[in-house]
CSV table of C-alpha atoms in Angstrom, one decimal:
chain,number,residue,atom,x,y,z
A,1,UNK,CA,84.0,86.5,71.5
A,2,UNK,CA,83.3,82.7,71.1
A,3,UNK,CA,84.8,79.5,69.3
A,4,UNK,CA,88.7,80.9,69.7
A,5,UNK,CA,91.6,78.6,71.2
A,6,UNK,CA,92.3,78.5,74.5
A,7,UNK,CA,94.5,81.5,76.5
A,8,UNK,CA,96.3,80.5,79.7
A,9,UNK,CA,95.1,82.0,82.7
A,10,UNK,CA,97.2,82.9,85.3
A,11,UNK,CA,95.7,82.7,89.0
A,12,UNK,CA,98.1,84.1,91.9
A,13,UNK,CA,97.9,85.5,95.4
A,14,UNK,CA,99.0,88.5,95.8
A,15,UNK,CA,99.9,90.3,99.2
A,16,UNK,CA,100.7,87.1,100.9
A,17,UNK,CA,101.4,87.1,104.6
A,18,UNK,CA,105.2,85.9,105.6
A,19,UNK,CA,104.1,82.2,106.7
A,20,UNK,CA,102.2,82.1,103.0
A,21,UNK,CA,99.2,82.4,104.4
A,22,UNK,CA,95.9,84.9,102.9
A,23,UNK,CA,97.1,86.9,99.2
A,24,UNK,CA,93.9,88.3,97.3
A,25,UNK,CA,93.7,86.0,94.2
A,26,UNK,CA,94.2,87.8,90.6
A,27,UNK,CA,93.5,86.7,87.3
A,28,UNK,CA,96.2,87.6,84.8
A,29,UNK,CA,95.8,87.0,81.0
A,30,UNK,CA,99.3,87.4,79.9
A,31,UNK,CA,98.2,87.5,76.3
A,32,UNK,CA,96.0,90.2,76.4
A,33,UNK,CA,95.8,89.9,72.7
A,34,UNK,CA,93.8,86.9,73.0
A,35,UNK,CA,90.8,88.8,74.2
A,36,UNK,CA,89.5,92.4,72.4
A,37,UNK,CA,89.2,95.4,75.2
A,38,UNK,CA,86.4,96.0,76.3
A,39,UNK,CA,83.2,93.8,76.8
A,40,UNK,CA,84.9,90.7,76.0
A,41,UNK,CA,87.7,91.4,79.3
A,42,UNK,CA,84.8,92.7,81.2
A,43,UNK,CA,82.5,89.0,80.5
A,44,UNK,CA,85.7,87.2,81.7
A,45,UNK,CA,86.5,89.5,84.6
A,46,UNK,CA,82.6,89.0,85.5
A,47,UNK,CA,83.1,85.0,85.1
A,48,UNK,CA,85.7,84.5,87.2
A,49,UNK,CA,84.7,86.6,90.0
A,50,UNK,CA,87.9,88.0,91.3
A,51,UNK,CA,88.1,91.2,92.5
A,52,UNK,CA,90.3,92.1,89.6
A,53,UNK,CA,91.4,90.3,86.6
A,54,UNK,CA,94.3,92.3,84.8
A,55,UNK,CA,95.4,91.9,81.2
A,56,UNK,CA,98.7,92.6,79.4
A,57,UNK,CA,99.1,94.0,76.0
A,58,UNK,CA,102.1,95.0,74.1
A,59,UNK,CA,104.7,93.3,75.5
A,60,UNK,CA,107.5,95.5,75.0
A,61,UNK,CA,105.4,98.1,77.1
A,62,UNK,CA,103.6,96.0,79.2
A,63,UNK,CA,100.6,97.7,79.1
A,64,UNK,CA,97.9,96.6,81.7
A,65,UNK,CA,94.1,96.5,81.7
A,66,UNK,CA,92.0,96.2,84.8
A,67,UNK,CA,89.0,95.2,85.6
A,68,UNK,CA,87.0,94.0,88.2
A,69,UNK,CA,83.4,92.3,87.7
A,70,UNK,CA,81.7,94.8,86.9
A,71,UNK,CA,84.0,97.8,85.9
A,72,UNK,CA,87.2,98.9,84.3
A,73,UNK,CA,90.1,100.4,86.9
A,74,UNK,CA,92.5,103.2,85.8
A,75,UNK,CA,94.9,102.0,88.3
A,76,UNK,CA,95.0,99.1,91.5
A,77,UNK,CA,97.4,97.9,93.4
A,78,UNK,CA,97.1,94.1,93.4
A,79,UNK,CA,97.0,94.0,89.9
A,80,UNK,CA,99.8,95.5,89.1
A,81,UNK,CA,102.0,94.1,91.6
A,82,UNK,CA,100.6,90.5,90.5
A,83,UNK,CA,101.4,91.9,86.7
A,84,UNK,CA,104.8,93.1,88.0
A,85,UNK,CA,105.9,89.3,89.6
A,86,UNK,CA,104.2,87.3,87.1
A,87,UNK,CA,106.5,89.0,83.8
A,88,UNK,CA,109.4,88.3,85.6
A,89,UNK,CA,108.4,84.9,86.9
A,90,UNK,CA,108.4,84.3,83.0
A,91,UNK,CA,111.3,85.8,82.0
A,92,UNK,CA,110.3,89.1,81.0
A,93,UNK,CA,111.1,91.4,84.2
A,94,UNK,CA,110.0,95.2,83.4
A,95,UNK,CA,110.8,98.6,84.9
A,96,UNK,CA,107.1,99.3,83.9
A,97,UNK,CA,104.1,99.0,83.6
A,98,UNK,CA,101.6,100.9,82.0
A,99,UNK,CA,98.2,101.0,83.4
A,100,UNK,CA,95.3,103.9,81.6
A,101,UNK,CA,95.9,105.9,84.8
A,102,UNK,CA,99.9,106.4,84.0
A,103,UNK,CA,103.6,105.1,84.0
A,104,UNK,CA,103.8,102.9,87.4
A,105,UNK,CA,107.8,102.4,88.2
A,106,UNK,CA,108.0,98.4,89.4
A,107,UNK,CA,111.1,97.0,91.3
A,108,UNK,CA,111.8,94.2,92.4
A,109,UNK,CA,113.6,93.5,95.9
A,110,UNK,CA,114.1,89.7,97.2
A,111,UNK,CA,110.4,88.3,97.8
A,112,UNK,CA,108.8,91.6,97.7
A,113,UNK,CA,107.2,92.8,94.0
A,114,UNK,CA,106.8,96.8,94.2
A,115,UNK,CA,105.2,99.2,92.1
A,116,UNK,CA,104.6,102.8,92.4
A,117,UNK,CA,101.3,104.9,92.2
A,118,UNK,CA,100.2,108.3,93.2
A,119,UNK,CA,96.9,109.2,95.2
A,120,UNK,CA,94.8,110.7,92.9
A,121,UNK,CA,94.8,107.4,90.7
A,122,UNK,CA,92.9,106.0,94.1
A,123,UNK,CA,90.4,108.0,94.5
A,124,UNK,CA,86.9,106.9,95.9
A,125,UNK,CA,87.9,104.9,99.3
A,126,UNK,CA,86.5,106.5,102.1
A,127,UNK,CA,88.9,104.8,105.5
A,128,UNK,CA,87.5,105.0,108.7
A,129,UNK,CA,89.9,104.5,111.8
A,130,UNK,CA,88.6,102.1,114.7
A,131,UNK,CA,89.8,102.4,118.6
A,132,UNK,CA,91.5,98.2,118.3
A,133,UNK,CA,92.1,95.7,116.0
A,134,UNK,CA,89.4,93.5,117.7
A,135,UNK,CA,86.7,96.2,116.7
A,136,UNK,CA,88.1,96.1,112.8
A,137,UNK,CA,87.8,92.0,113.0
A,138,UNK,CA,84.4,92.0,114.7
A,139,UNK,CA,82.7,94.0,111.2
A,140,UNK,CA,80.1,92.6,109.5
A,141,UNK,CA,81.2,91.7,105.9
A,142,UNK,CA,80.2,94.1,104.5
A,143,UNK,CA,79.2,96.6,107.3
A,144,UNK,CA,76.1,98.4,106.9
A,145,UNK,CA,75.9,101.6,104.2
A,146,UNK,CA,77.6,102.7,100.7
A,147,UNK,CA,80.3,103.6,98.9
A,148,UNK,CA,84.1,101.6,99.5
A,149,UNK,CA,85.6,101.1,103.3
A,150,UNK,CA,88.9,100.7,104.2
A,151,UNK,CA,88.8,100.1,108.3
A,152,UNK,CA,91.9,100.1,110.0
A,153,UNK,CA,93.3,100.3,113.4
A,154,UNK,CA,96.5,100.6,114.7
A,155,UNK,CA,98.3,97.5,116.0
A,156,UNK,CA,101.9,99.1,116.8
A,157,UNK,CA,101.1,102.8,116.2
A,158,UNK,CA,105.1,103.4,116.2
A,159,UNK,CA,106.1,100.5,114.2
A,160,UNK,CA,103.6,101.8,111.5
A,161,UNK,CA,101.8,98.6,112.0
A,162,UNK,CA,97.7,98.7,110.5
A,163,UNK,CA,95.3,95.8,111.1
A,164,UNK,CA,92.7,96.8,107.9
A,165,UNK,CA,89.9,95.2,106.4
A,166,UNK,CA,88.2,96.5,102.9
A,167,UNK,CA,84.7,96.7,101.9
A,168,UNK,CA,84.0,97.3,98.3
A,169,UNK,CA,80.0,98.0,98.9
A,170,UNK,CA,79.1,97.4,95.5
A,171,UNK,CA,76.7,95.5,93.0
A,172,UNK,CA,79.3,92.8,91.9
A,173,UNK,CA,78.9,90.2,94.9
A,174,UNK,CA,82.5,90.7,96.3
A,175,UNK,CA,81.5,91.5,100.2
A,176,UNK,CA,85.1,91.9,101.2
A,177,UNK,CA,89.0,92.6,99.3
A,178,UNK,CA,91.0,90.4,101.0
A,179,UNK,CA,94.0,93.1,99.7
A,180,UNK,CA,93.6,96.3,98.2
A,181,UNK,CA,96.9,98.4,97.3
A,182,UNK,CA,94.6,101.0,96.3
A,183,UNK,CA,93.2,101.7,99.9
A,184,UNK,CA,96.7,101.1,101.1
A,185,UNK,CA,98.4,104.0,99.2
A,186,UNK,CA,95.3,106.1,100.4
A,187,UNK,CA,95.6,105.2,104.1
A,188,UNK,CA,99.2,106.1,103.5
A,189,UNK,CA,99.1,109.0,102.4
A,190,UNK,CA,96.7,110.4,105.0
A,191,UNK,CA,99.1,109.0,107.7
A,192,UNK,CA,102.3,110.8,105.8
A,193,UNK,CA,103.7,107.3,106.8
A,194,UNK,CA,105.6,104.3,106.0
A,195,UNK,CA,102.8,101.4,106.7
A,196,UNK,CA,103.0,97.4,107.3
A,197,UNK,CA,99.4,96.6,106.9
A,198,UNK,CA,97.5,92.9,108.0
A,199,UNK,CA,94.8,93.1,106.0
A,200,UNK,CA,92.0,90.1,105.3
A,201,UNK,CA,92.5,86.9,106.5
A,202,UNK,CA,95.8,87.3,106.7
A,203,UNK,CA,97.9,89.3,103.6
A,204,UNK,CA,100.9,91.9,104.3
A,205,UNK,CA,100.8,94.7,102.4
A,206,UNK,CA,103.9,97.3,102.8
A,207,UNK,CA,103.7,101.0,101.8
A,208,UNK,CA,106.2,104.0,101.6
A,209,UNK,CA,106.0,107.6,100.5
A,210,UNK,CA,108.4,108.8,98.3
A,211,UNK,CA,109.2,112.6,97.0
A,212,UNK,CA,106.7,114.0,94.8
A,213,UNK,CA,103.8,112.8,96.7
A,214,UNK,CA,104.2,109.0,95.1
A,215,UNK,CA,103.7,105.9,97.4
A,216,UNK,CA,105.3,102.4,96.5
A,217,UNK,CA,103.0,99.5,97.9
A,218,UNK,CA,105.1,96.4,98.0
A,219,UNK,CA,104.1,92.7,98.6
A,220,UNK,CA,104.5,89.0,98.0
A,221,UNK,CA,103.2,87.2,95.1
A,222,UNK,CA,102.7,83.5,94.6
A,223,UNK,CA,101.4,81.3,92.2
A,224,UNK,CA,98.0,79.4,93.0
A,225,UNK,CA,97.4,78.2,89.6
A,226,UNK,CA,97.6,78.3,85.7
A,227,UNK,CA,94.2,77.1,83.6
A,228,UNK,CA,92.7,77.5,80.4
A,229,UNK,CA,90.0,79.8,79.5
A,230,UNK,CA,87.8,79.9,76.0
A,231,UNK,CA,87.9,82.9,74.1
């Protein structure tokens, strides 16, 4: 889809670190309208290169499609919480939002954006535990073989504190996730545990289970930048 007006683009980082530092950029299309579903989100989502561009449709639902270069998501974390903060940075706060994979609870709490998901909406990410931190930050990017990563080591084993990197290991040119809420809810639910996890080059990504077998992954969200992009 060619020739059509212009549709702010909202860049933000998501899962930023306490002194602002690190957040995995997103691309949000608030009007989701503006581009049809399907190959037209998936061109843009391959333009811009992110690891995920999100857009919204039906406002009064807020209904959210993901994608990431080269494939549509069911569910992911950083989306969604960067869906979550960016509707109420505009006025429009939900309770919410409703990505194909199901209805993901958001909540907001001072600088922290949460949202809800379960653990078979993240399926596929294979996490590995390392003996240190140091061995986690001295990977290759990505380390050798197939198939997503999520390594991890404990910093604080009984603070629940993770140093994690992610490794997507596929055909899109993305070598490493600087944030992944997806991994996250994984790792958490194989711990049974409440997480605070350093991820990247330097994002905070919290987790906690809840009854039923849900997990909220919570972070901070900031704006990087708004531009215009052609439909």
């Amino acid at each position: 889809m060619t020739g059509g007006a212009p549709t702010a683009l909202h860049v933000l980082r998501v899962f930023c670190g306490g002194e602002g530092r690190g957040g995995n950029l997103l691309g949000v299309v608030a009007d989701g309208a503006a581009f049809p579903a399907g190959p037209d989100r998936q061109a843009l989502a391959a333009r811009l290169g992110f690891s995920e561009t999100v857009f919204l449709d039906d406002g009064a639902r807020a209904v959210a499609d993901i994608y990431t270069p080269g494939l549509r998501l069911p569910f992911a974390g950083h989306p969604l919480v960067g869906a979550a903060w960016l509707l109420r940075h505009l006025g429009r706060p939900v309770a919410t939002l409703r990505p194909p994979a199901g209805e993901v609870a958001v909540a907001y709490d001072g600088e922290f954006t949460w949202v809800r998901g379960r653990p078979e909406w993240a399926t596929g990410r294979r996490t590995e535990r390392y003996g240190s931190p140091d061995e986690v930050d001295a990977l290759p990017a990505p380390p050798p073989g197939e198939g997503w990563l999520y390594a991890w080591a404990w910093r604080d084993r009984d603070g629940g504190s993770v140093r994690a990197r992610g490794f997507p290991r596929r055909d899109d040119n993305l070598a490493e996730d600087e944030a992944t809420g997806a991994a996250a809810l994984t790792l958490t639910h194989e711990l049974g545990r409440a997480l605070d996890i350093r991820q990247g080059a330097g994002s905070q990504i919290l987790t906690r289970p809840r009854p039923g077998g849900a997990i909220d992954i919570g972070g901070r969200v900031a704006l990087a930048e708004i531009r215009e992009v052609a439909t």
